XYZ file of C-alpha atoms in Angstrom:
678
model
C 24.607 13.970 -37.249
C 26.330 12.779 -34.067
C 25.799 9.088 -33.321
C 26.760 7.619 -29.945
C 27.069 3.878 -29.275
C 26.961 2.809 -25.612
C 28.738 -0.540 -25.118
C 29.895 -2.614 -22.143
C 33.498 -2.613 -23.390
C 35.025 -2.025 -26.803
C 38.372 -3.460 -25.695
C 37.455 -7.151 -25.769
C 36.430 -9.643 -28.432
C 32.947 -10.819 -29.303
C 30.081 -10.523 -31.734
C 28.549 -7.354 -30.284
C 31.905 -5.570 -30.319
C 32.661 -6.666 -33.864
C 29.294 -5.678 -35.326
C 29.327 -2.351 -33.462
C 32.694 -1.524 -34.988
C 31.532 -2.606 -38.453
C 28.509 -0.292 -38.309
C 30.359 2.579 -36.619
C 33.133 2.523 -39.211
C 30.664 2.726 -42.085
C 28.716 5.555 -40.437
C 31.921 7.449 -39.638
C 32.335 8.257 -43.320
C 29.251 10.522 -43.192
C 28.652 11.317 -39.519
C 30.383 12.119 -36.247
C 30.580 8.794 -34.378
C 31.585 8.012 -30.809
C 31.715 4.715 -28.956
C 31.194 5.103 -25.217
C 32.817 2.120 -23.512
C 31.577 1.795 -19.935
C 34.705 -0.193 -18.991
C 38.295 -0.209 -20.195
C 40.013 -3.373 -19.026
C 43.061 -3.397 -21.325
C 45.361 -0.826 -22.897
C 44.720 -1.606 -26.552
C 41.513 -2.937 -28.094
C 41.767 -6.392 -29.638
C 39.986 -5.202 -32.787
C 41.360 -2.372 -34.900
C 39.342 0.816 -34.426
C 38.972 3.305 -37.258
C 40.695 6.584 -36.229
C 37.598 8.524 -37.348
C 35.704 7.003 -34.404
C 36.034 8.686 -31.007
C 36.339 6.156 -28.177
C 35.235 7.385 -24.734
C 36.068 4.996 -21.862
C 34.203 5.839 -18.653
C 35.729 3.586 -15.974
C 39.298 2.292 -15.912
C 39.569 -1.309 -14.682
C 43.039 -2.077 -16.096
C 44.882 -4.003 -13.334
C 48.211 -2.183 -13.735
C 46.760 1.262 -14.387
C 47.425 4.006 -11.819
C 43.864 5.229 -12.474
C 42.263 1.824 -11.829
C 38.851 2.439 -10.258
C 37.819 -1.046 -9.137
C 37.978 0.096 -5.522
C 36.312 3.452 -6.079
C 33.761 3.913 -3.257
C 30.873 4.256 -5.718
C 32.044 1.216 -7.710
C 31.555 -0.834 -4.537
C 27.892 0.213 -4.264
C 25.136 -1.478 -6.252
C 23.743 0.269 -9.314
C 20.381 1.991 -8.943
C 19.532 2.561 -12.608
C 20.852 -0.653 -14.192
C 18.300 -3.519 -14.338
C 18.777 -5.896 -11.418
C 18.034 -9.019 -13.459
C 20.506 -8.173 -16.228
C 23.275 -10.777 -16.567
C 26.013 -8.188 -15.904
C 24.262 -6.418 -13.029
C 26.975 -7.234 -10.499
C 29.570 -5.458 -12.649
C 27.567 -2.218 -12.598
C 27.415 0.253 -9.750
C 26.553 3.747 -8.642
C 29.759 4.768 -10.369
C 28.565 3.447 -13.747
C 25.212 5.170 -13.149
C 27.015 8.429 -12.452
C 29.538 8.253 -15.304
C 26.951 7.449 -17.981
C 24.650 10.205 -16.711
C 27.530 12.699 -16.600
C 28.696 11.847 -20.106
C 25.319 12.465 -21.721
C 24.823 15.611 -19.677
C 28.304 16.864 -20.689
C 30.398 15.897 -23.711
C 27.730 13.545 -25.037
C 24.906 16.084 -24.747
C 25.136 16.900 -28.437
C 24.331 13.366 -29.576
C 21.510 13.208 -32.111
C 21.236 9.403 -31.861
C 22.125 7.202 -28.872
C 22.268 3.422 -29.274
C 22.386 0.934 -26.367
C 23.974 -2.394 -27.279
C 22.632 -4.676 -24.496
C 19.492 -4.616 -22.305
C 21.029 -2.801 -19.338
C 22.615 -0.198 -21.579
C 19.326 0.325 -23.423
C 17.889 1.070 -19.967
C 20.664 3.619 -19.440
C 19.853 5.166 -22.836
C 16.174 5.467 -21.869
C 17.092 7.229 -18.624
C 20.198 9.301 -19.387
C 20.324 10.156 -23.116
C 20.116 13.853 -24.060
C 16.629 15.346 -24.481
C 15.488 15.288 -28.080
C 17.949 12.578 -29.191
C 16.708 9.532 -31.083
C 16.872 6.639 -28.603
C 17.587 3.145 -29.903
C 18.111 -0.184 -28.174
C 19.750 -3.152 -29.874
C 18.914 -6.770 -29.040
C 21.935 -8.943 -29.785
C 20.380 -11.953 -28.047
C 16.664 -12.810 -28.280
C 13.426 -12.245 -26.389
C 13.319 -15.884 -25.277
C 16.950 -15.816 -24.139
C 16.117 -13.385 -21.341
C 14.460 -14.414 -18.088
C 10.894 -13.297 -17.496
C 12.064 -11.128 -14.589
C 14.374 -9.136 -16.867
C 11.720 -8.768 -19.565
C 9.330 -7.408 -16.955
C 11.980 -5.046 -15.588
C 12.925 -3.822 -19.064
C 9.426 -3.055 -20.302
C 9.236 0.547 -19.083
C 12.700 1.271 -20.518
C 11.905 -0.217 -23.932
C 8.615 1.666 -23.924
C 10.613 4.900 -23.577
C 12.774 4.235 -26.662
C 12.041 5.341 -30.201
C 13.097 1.980 -31.656
C 14.186 -1.457 -30.532
C 16.194 -3.371 -33.106
C 16.617 -7.133 -33.227
C 18.990 -8.944 -35.556
C 16.349 -11.287 -36.990
C 12.790 -10.781 -38.176
C 11.743 -13.904 -36.258
C 12.811 -12.352 -32.975
C 11.232 -8.984 -33.852
C 7.962 -10.826 -34.451
C 8.192 -12.469 -31.016
C 8.763 -9.078 -29.369
C 5.807 -7.550 -31.195
C 3.548 -10.439 -30.166
C 4.676 -10.925 -26.569
C 5.809 -7.435 -25.563
C 3.782 -4.874 -27.523
C 5.317 -1.401 -27.429
C 2.783 0.914 -29.096
C 5.080 3.953 -29.351
C 8.356 2.096 -29.972
C 9.282 0.806 -33.424
C 10.282 -2.852 -33.126
C 12.076 -4.020 -36.260
C 14.904 -6.217 -37.488
C 18.152 -4.988 -39.008
C 20.831 -7.657 -39.429
C 24.391 -7.373 -38.229
C 26.876 -6.240 -40.836
C 29.946 -8.109 -42.052
C 32.483 -6.323 -44.281
C 33.917 -7.706 -47.471
C 36.879 -9.930 -46.520
C 40.426 -8.720 -47.235
C 41.256 -12.064 -48.887
C 40.044 -13.763 -52.049
C 37.197 -16.244 -51.578
C 37.923 -19.938 -51.143
C 37.997 -21.992 -54.334
C 36.373 -24.896 -52.444
C 39.133 -27.262 -53.547
C 40.553 -27.913 -50.084
C 39.759 -30.709 -47.679
C 39.135 -28.729 -44.505
C 35.852 -28.106 -42.668
C 35.947 -24.885 -40.637
C 33.880 -23.822 -37.616
C 34.318 -20.747 -35.449
C 32.785 -19.258 -32.354
C 32.931 -19.320 -28.596
C 33.576 -22.783 -27.168
C 30.382 -22.764 -25.135
C 27.625 -25.321 -24.513
C 25.035 -23.604 -26.727
C 27.326 -23.990 -29.756
C 27.105 -27.799 -29.391
C 30.521 -28.524 -30.862
C 30.221 -32.054 -29.514
C 27.532 -32.642 -32.176
C 29.927 -31.430 -34.868
C 32.760 -33.613 -33.549
C 30.510 -36.689 -33.407
C 29.281 -35.989 -36.953
C 32.819 -35.520 -38.188
C 33.730 -38.925 -36.724
C 31.216 -40.410 -39.204
C 32.681 -38.278 -41.997
C 36.335 -39.124 -41.378
C 35.526 -42.835 -41.203
C 34.550 -42.571 -44.876
C 36.779 -39.682 -45.992
C 39.957 -39.922 -43.871
C 41.761 -37.264 -45.933
C 39.448 -34.502 -44.556
C 40.078 -32.571 -41.335
C 38.111 -30.263 -39.052
C 39.348 -26.972 -37.594
C 37.460 -25.240 -34.770
C 38.432 -21.617 -33.997
C 37.630 -19.825 -30.749
C 38.013 -20.024 -27.009
C 35.647 -20.706 -24.145
C 34.741 -22.855 -21.128
C 34.102 -26.049 -23.121
C 37.650 -26.330 -24.463
C 38.865 -29.073 -22.114
C 35.672 -31.117 -22.509
C 36.031 -30.948 -26.272
C 39.712 -31.886 -26.102
C 38.850 -34.907 -23.948
C 36.125 -35.933 -26.393
C 38.472 -35.644 -29.370
C 41.102 -37.771 -27.639
C 38.599 -40.376 -26.466
C 37.240 -40.782 -29.985
C 40.720 -41.054 -31.480
C 40.221 -37.957 -33.639
C 43.341 -36.087 -32.499
C 44.959 -36.419 -35.942
C 42.072 -34.799 -37.781
C 40.251 -32.408 -35.396
C 42.125 -29.267 -34.325
C 41.139 -26.732 -31.687
C 42.813 -23.719 -33.267
C 42.196 -21.093 -30.587
C 41.008 -17.539 -31.341
C 42.136 -15.808 -34.533
C 41.695 -12.186 -35.550
C 41.223 -11.469 -38.349
C 39.371 -14.706 -38.987
C 38.780 -14.271 -42.738
C 42.084 -15.842 -43.880
C 41.199 -18.920 -41.836
C 37.758 -19.228 -43.434
C 39.324 -18.931 -46.868
C 41.544 -21.952 -46.171
C 38.475 -24.145 -45.823
C 36.131 -25.808 -48.297
C 33.011 -26.076 -46.084
C 31.815 -24.155 -43.016
C 29.814 -25.824 -40.255
C 27.679 -24.666 -37.321
C 25.794 -26.942 -34.929
C 24.409 -24.369 -32.462
C 21.199 -25.060 -30.610
C 20.508 -21.312 -30.552
C 21.704 -18.322 -32.581
C 20.299 -14.809 -32.292
C 21.946 -14.038 -35.626
C 24.977 -16.006 -36.817
C 27.893 -13.698 -37.569
C 30.199 -16.603 -38.330
C 27.791 -17.918 -40.967
C 27.902 -14.625 -42.847
C 31.695 -14.395 -42.463
C 32.094 -17.862 -43.948
C 29.715 -17.104 -46.801
C 31.511 -13.860 -47.637
C 34.692 -15.960 -47.852
C 33.067 -18.287 -50.395
C 32.185 -21.269 -48.193
C 28.905 -23.176 -48.387
C 27.555 -23.634 -44.860
C 26.084 -26.670 -43.138
C 24.103 -25.297 -40.189
C 21.475 -26.385 -37.718
C 18.097 -24.770 -38.376
C 17.932 -23.160 -34.948
C 16.105 -20.004 -33.914
C 16.485 -17.438 -35.313
C 19.403 -16.395 -37.488
C 20.457 -19.319 -39.719
C 17.139 -19.691 -41.543
C 17.197 -15.957 -42.357
C 20.814 -16.100 -43.583
C 21.081 -19.407 -45.470
C 18.995 -20.227 -48.541
C 18.676 -23.960 -47.967
C 19.996 -25.892 -50.963
C 21.299 -22.760 -52.664
C 24.188 -21.460 -50.567
C 24.145 -23.977 -47.739
C 22.261 -26.818 -46.089
C 20.042 -26.563 -42.999
C 19.726 -29.615 -40.729
C 17.731 -30.330 -37.552
C 19.233 -29.196 -34.247
C 21.198 -31.938 -32.482
C 20.897 -34.437 -35.355
C 24.411 -35.860 -35.683
C 23.483 -38.102 -38.613
C 21.943 -35.228 -40.567
C 25.060 -33.080 -40.030
C 27.312 -35.920 -41.221
C 25.126 -36.577 -44.272
C 25.121 -32.899 -45.284
C 28.905 -32.663 -44.920
C 29.432 -35.836 -46.975
C 27.088 -34.531 -49.668
C 29.298 -31.463 -50.141
C 32.535 -33.418 -49.702
C 31.579 -35.871 -52.449
C 30.459 -33.208 -54.934
C 33.137 -30.572 -55.570
C 31.067 -28.933 -58.302
C 28.172 -28.500 -55.858
C 30.567 -26.983 -53.312
C 31.827 -24.466 -55.864
C 28.297 -23.599 -56.996
C 27.051 -23.104 -53.430
C 30.185 -21.178 -52.478
C 29.662 -18.743 -55.343
C 26.018 -18.301 -54.337
C 27.120 -17.698 -50.752
C 29.360 -14.811 -51.850
C 26.520 -13.232 -53.852
C 23.812 -13.699 -51.245
C 25.933 -12.474 -48.321
C 26.460 -9.069 -49.922
C 23.163 -7.968 -48.369
C 25.003 -7.933 -45.025
C 27.636 -5.470 -46.259
C 28.117 -2.580 -43.787
C 27.111 -0.033 -46.439
C 23.769 -1.780 -46.967
C 23.102 -2.186 -43.249
C 24.206 1.384 -42.445
C 21.722 2.751 -45.005
C 18.924 0.948 -43.167
C 20.032 2.597 -39.932
C 20.307 6.049 -41.508
C 16.827 5.791 -43.003
C 15.534 4.780 -39.584
C 17.268 7.738 -37.901
C 15.470 10.127 -40.248
C 12.114 8.438 -39.709
C 12.509 8.547 -35.937
C 13.171 12.264 -35.624
C 9.413 12.873 -35.490
C 9.035 10.099 -32.930
C 11.784 11.659 -30.803
C 9.981 14.999 -30.875
C 6.724 13.345 -29.800
C 8.546 11.500 -27.043
C 10.097 14.740 -25.821
C 6.591 16.201 -25.671
C 5.381 13.159 -23.753
C 8.329 13.423 -21.366
C 7.274 16.973 -20.564
C 3.779 15.775 -19.679
C 3.441 14.413 -16.143
C -0.174 13.395 -15.600
C -1.597 13.362 -12.076
C -4.993 11.870 -11.302
C -7.470 11.088 -8.568
C -9.220 7.717 -8.499
C -12.462 6.660 -6.831
C -13.873 3.151 -6.368
C -17.626 3.508 -6.832
C -20.056 1.459 -4.704
C -20.751 -0.909 -7.624
C -17.015 -1.547 -8.167
C -16.527 0.812 -11.111
C -13.498 3.133 -11.068
C -13.475 6.820 -11.916
C -10.085 8.266 -12.864
C -9.896 12.065 -13.132
C -6.885 13.872 -14.590
C -5.876 17.132 -12.983
C -4.589 18.248 -16.408
C -7.027 16.981 -19.068
C -5.582 15.997 -22.424
C -7.975 16.127 -25.411
C -8.246 12.809 -27.226
C -6.251 10.885 -24.599
C -7.151 7.449 -23.272
C -6.676 5.692 -19.958
C -4.475 2.662 -20.744
C -4.324 -0.170 -18.208
C -1.650 -2.779 -18.960
C -1.060 -5.973 -16.968
C 2.546 -5.873 -15.784
C 3.225 -9.591 -16.217
C 1.439 -9.933 -19.584
C 1.933 -6.790 -21.640
C -0.343 -8.034 -24.405
C -3.240 -7.646 -21.956
C -4.461 -4.041 -22.188
C -7.702 -2.155 -21.545
C -8.366 1.371 -22.823
C -11.005 3.829 -21.698
C -11.478 7.327 -23.198
C -11.087 10.469 -21.123
C -13.911 12.958 -21.637
C -13.331 16.691 -22.091
C -13.192 17.188 -18.331
C -10.429 14.591 -17.990
C -12.608 11.828 -16.529
C -12.449 8.169 -17.537
C -14.646 5.379 -16.195
C -13.624 1.752 -15.793
C -16.985 -0.085 -15.767
C -17.810 -2.470 -12.953
C -18.126 -5.312 -15.455
C -14.718 -4.710 -17.096
C -12.927 -8.057 -17.327
C -9.490 -7.575 -15.820
C -7.451 -10.753 -15.395
C -5.990 -11.294 -11.957
C -2.737 -9.403 -11.422
C -1.196 -5.933 -11.215
C -2.155 -3.341 -13.838
C -0.231 -0.167 -14.634
C -2.237 2.963 -15.497
C -1.034 5.420 -18.132
C -2.332 8.219 -20.302
C -2.151 7.115 -23.937
C -1.496 10.242 -25.962
C -3.294 10.803 -29.263
C -1.245 10.637 -32.433
C 1.953 9.053 -31.165
C 0.267 6.377 -29.056
C 2.964 6.958 -26.443
C 1.961 6.039 -22.890
C 2.858 8.217 -19.892
C 2.410 6.706 -16.449
C -0.047 8.423 -14.124
C 0.964 9.653 -10.678
C -1.746 9.039 -8.087
C -2.801 11.989 -5.932
C -5.948 10.971 -4.060
C -7.301 7.421 -3.940
C -10.783 6.835 -2.532
C -10.922 3.056 -2.010
C -14.106 2.899 0.091
C -16.088 1.148 -2.625
C -13.676 -1.795 -2.466
C -14.527 -2.395 1.195
C -17.879 -3.838 0.086
C -16.610 -6.087 -2.696
C -17.955 -9.140 -0.870
C -21.520 -7.884 -1.304
C -21.252 -7.736 -5.091
C -22.189 -10.835 -7.066
C -20.912 -11.910 -10.486
C -21.900 -14.890 -12.557
C -18.249 -15.834 -13.103
C -17.198 -15.811 -9.434
C -15.826 -13.011 -7.282
C -13.928 -9.970 -8.525
C -12.315 -6.943 -6.971
C -10.343 -4.097 -8.550
C -8.463 -1.853 -6.124
C -6.372 1.221 -7.055
C -3.193 1.885 -5.107
C 0.018 3.927 -5.384
C 3.160 2.121 -6.557
C 6.448 2.499 -4.728
C 8.422 4.695 -4.640
C 7.056 6.922 -7.433
C 3.339 6.639 -6.516
C 2.344 5.645 -10.031
C -1.298 4.610 -10.244
C -1.633 0.819 -10.157
C -4.647 -1.469 -10.013
C -4.733 -4.800 -8.202
C -7.254 -7.192 -9.679
C -8.515 -10.423 -8.127
C -10.649 -12.874 -10.071
C -11.641 -16.133 -8.368
C -14.214 -18.458 -9.974
C -14.345 -20.399 -6.697
C -13.404 -18.495 -3.560
C -13.122 -18.935 0.181
C -12.683 -15.516 1.822
C -10.552 -15.691 4.955
C -11.791 -14.008 8.103
C -10.442 -14.074 11.645
C -7.343 -16.098 12.472
C -6.600 -17.137 16.049
C -3.315 -18.612 17.286
C -3.584 -20.136 20.761
C -1.805 -22.937 22.593
C -0.096 -24.319 19.516
C -3.318 -24.417 17.497
C -4.365 -22.233 14.563
C -8.056 -21.522 13.966
C -9.189 -19.989 10.693
C -12.691 -18.710 9.995
C -14.082 -17.577 6.671
C -16.920 -17.555 4.207
C -17.644 -19.101 0.821
C -18.538 -16.375 -1.654
C -19.868 -16.185 -5.184
C -21.088 -19.319 -7.010
C -19.233 -21.524 -4.523
C -21.575 -20.480 -1.725
C -24.502 -22.166 -3.469
C -22.536 -25.347 -4.108
C -21.586 -26.110 -0.516
C -22.754 -29.637 0.232
C -23.698 -29.683 3.895
C -25.279 -33.086 3.478
C -21.921 -34.400 2.265
C -20.381 -33.721 5.655
C -18.302 -30.939 7.177
C -15.974 -28.751 5.088
C -12.369 -29.931 4.907
C -9.233 -27.810 5.235
C -6.272 -28.937 3.112
C -2.820 -27.798 4.242
C -0.599 -28.465 1.191
C 3.174 -28.146 1.022
C 4.501 -26.264 -1.992
C 7.265 -27.440 -4.298
C 9.056 -30.764 -4.253
C 7.768 -33.366 -1.821
C 4.252 -31.957 -1.901
C 1.978 -33.483 0.730
C -1.580 -32.782 1.950
C -2.690 -32.592 5.562
C -6.484 -32.620 5.957
C -8.650 -31.407 8.837
C -12.465 -31.525 9.046
C -14.067 -28.268 10.101
C -17.531 -26.952 10.827
C -20.155 -24.958 8.931
C -21.049 -21.604 10.487
C -24.255 -19.836 9.479
C -25.335 -19.865 5.833
C -21.946 -19.960 4.122
C -19.317 -19.654 6.846
C -16.750 -22.200 8.001
C -14.201 -22.688 10.753
C -11.136 -24.944 10.966
C -8.566 -25.694 13.644
C -5.250 -27.467 13.042
C -2.064 -27.964 15.088
C 0.960 -25.858 14.188
C 3.122 -28.876 15.017
C 1.696 -30.918 12.110
C 3.445 -29.153 9.182
C 6.505 -28.614 11.400
C 6.809 -32.374 11.923
C 7.054 -32.874 8.147
C 9.583 -30.098 7.556
C 12.134 -30.982 4.873
C 13.690 -27.583 4.115
C 14.983 -24.659 6.122
C 12.164 -22.435 4.869
C 9.006 -23.859 3.323
C 5.468 -22.765 2.544
C 2.096 -24.469 2.839
C -1.078 -23.405 1.011
C -4.506 -23.495 2.656
C -7.480 -24.728 0.630
C -11.117 -25.444 1.466
C -13.004 -28.452 0.075
C -16.653 -27.441 0.442
C -18.177 -30.452 -1.344
C -16.820 -34.010 -1.758
C -16.501 -33.787 -5.554
C -15.569 -30.092 -5.829
C -12.180 -28.612 -6.580
C -10.912 -27.049 -3.364
C -11.037 -23.261 -3.117
C -7.898 -21.361 -2.165
C -8.251 -19.581 1.158
C -7.481 -15.890 0.642
C -8.558 -12.419 1.711
C -9.176 -10.318 -1.381
C -12.598 -8.687 -0.991
C -11.667 -5.433 0.711
C -9.529 -2.329 0.212
C -6.182 -3.555 1.614
C -3.912 -4.446 -1.313
C -1.000 -5.933 0.650
C -2.265 -7.946 3.614
C 1.077 -9.381 4.733
C 2.480 -6.290 6.506
C -0.916 -5.355 7.985
C -2.512 -8.625 9.119
C 0.079 -10.000 11.530
C -0.508 -13.042 13.760
C 1.466 -14.587 16.638
C 4.292 -16.971 15.749
C 4.417 -20.453 17.252
C 7.906 -21.671 18.161
C 8.443 -25.405 18.579
C 11.379 -27.553 19.567
C 12.515 -29.575 16.569
C 12.029 -33.265 17.306
C 14.123 -34.441 14.389
C 16.249 -32.597 11.855
C 15.072 -32.799 8.273
C 17.274 -34.768 5.897
C 19.447 -31.933 4.637
C 20.480 -30.872 8.135
C 20.953 -34.199 9.913
C 24.735 -34.067 9.546
C 24.829 -30.479 10.799
C 22.557 -31.404 13.700
C 24.841 -34.254 14.745
C 27.770 -31.884 14.595
C 26.073 -29.673 17.214
C 26.188 -32.608 19.707
C 23.521 -31.090 21.871
C 25.364 -27.845 22.468
C 22.474 -25.809 20.994
C 18.827 -26.746 20.703
C 17.223 -26.365 17.282
C 13.811 -24.752 17.016
C 11.317 -24.230 14.233
C 8.813 -21.427 13.976
C 5.374 -21.730 12.415
C 3.558 -18.608 11.342
C 0.425 -17.935 9.356
C 0.593 -14.977 6.997
C -0.544 -13.583 3.656
C 1.370 -13.862 0.387
C 1.666 -10.881 -1.963
C -1.365 -12.348 -3.766
C -3.248 -12.206 -0.426
C -3.538 -15.990 -0.291
C -3.298 -17.313 3.251
C -0.169 -19.413 3.849
C 1.641 -21.257 6.599
C 5.401 -20.734 6.790
C 7.632 -23.301 8.512
C 11.202 -22.084 9.023
C 14.215 -22.794 11.180
C 15.007 -20.454 14.041
C 18.671 -19.437 13.659
C 20.903 -21.048 16.277
C 22.723 -18.430 18.343
């Protein structure tokens, strides 16, 4: 079997590099293994690489190399296939897109298994790996570590993999709950740590050892503060911290300020680290977050009991509290000090826990971890075959909005036993399924309860459960033009199909408003803005005409929120009309570009209804419903620009523009923004 690891760089130092090498070396004894390093930034890797492993660098970024490609024309262009919200996006380019694609179409085409070692590289695996290969993504951070925008961007790529592997069961559980992937196995396999080349510590020393990147999330300041309590009682003990990172100078300053410079040492990076662990008697970790905890396992394999914060997710799955280490609350300096003193004052307990640590950490041996991977590879061969079948299926459908609001989706190529799967793009746990009949037709009933948002439509294949996105051919949206005539007990609803961009995948836009004010005509004249509209749904029957005229609320978003209110007039049975001056929000401007919501209070004691236009067939109002812009001379600069305004000394007049427009949710907004000075 040929196994290919795709990694950012194999030439540096770090947990992902180390664990990749540990696993690759163990697998190399039974399989053909390659490590594809997207970048090569130094001549020789910092970690030793087993000669049985083939290393394939794709882009040379070594400063002194004659083949340095930092200025390659494609390297200077933004990547198209690497996720835009990935932390390393700026380092990737059209050149990385091209090189990864070329490798797996050429020399790497024979790979039976391809493993991506970070989110962006898992996306590359999903898009470029050879047909028929088992596709695996590894999560070396955690679900919660990533921003919502990246999780949303990654969903389609993870959905295309055969398996997604986290390093802790806690994180796998979060993925399964918050990002369900019906055709992708989501499971936990821990990182591997080899048996150390040195004998375990005998726990007789007087040194506490910590190791890891000197970064804020490691909270070494908590460890230093705790050690200050320890050394006040046990001055013969010292603390050694191994690693490098941006917090080094802050930590050095803290050590000096606390007078600990004779007992706390910043040792710098060491490789191999095992001989340094073995010099210690106790290991310590005070991280506020750990996806796994490689250093904990390293210390345990070297015979050290570990005092660690009980942070998500790794430590509690590595340390048996009270048996091979002690877990303490995150950020609790006193608890860390107490746990250290407990082990310091009881050498027999240290020895007992250290021996247990050696025994318990054997489950992280590369041979044990590699067997879990190999068993998974075998299990996933069937999944890979089903995925290849799904990849060959490209469903195309027509969609009609019926007069009552129901949708009819008809596949041009019917698939027996398939279902129409509609998944909300910003909440993947929210899914509706509707069966296709033998003719390839599925009906979304008019009373189907879709939450507000964008929904992606796929064919869910029988057996594998794999979803294949539908390409829209013909969309008949006429039924949505009469959404305002339909009544629902829970408010107003509208479900409109539309083609996504650029691939024309079938999407649904759902609006659900318990209380709704539907915007109508907007007129901009002489510095005034007039908005007409109509209360719809249950709100229409709650309008309190006896309580006075309706009130328009113009509310600034964000910090410094403020309401401007304007009485309007009732028109007909449920209509309203308001007029307000464009100069009013402009006079309160406090940012270069700010937004104001429009809301209608239709009864004195009622929650105001957001003014929006959602009861028709136009999904994106902003580009279509365009209104004149009002430009005003700025009477006073807002606070952030007063200095800049004084600097102009009258040489250029500042202006502000006020425009009324629709957001991507089709809510009506007022935008106040500076006009650039020319």
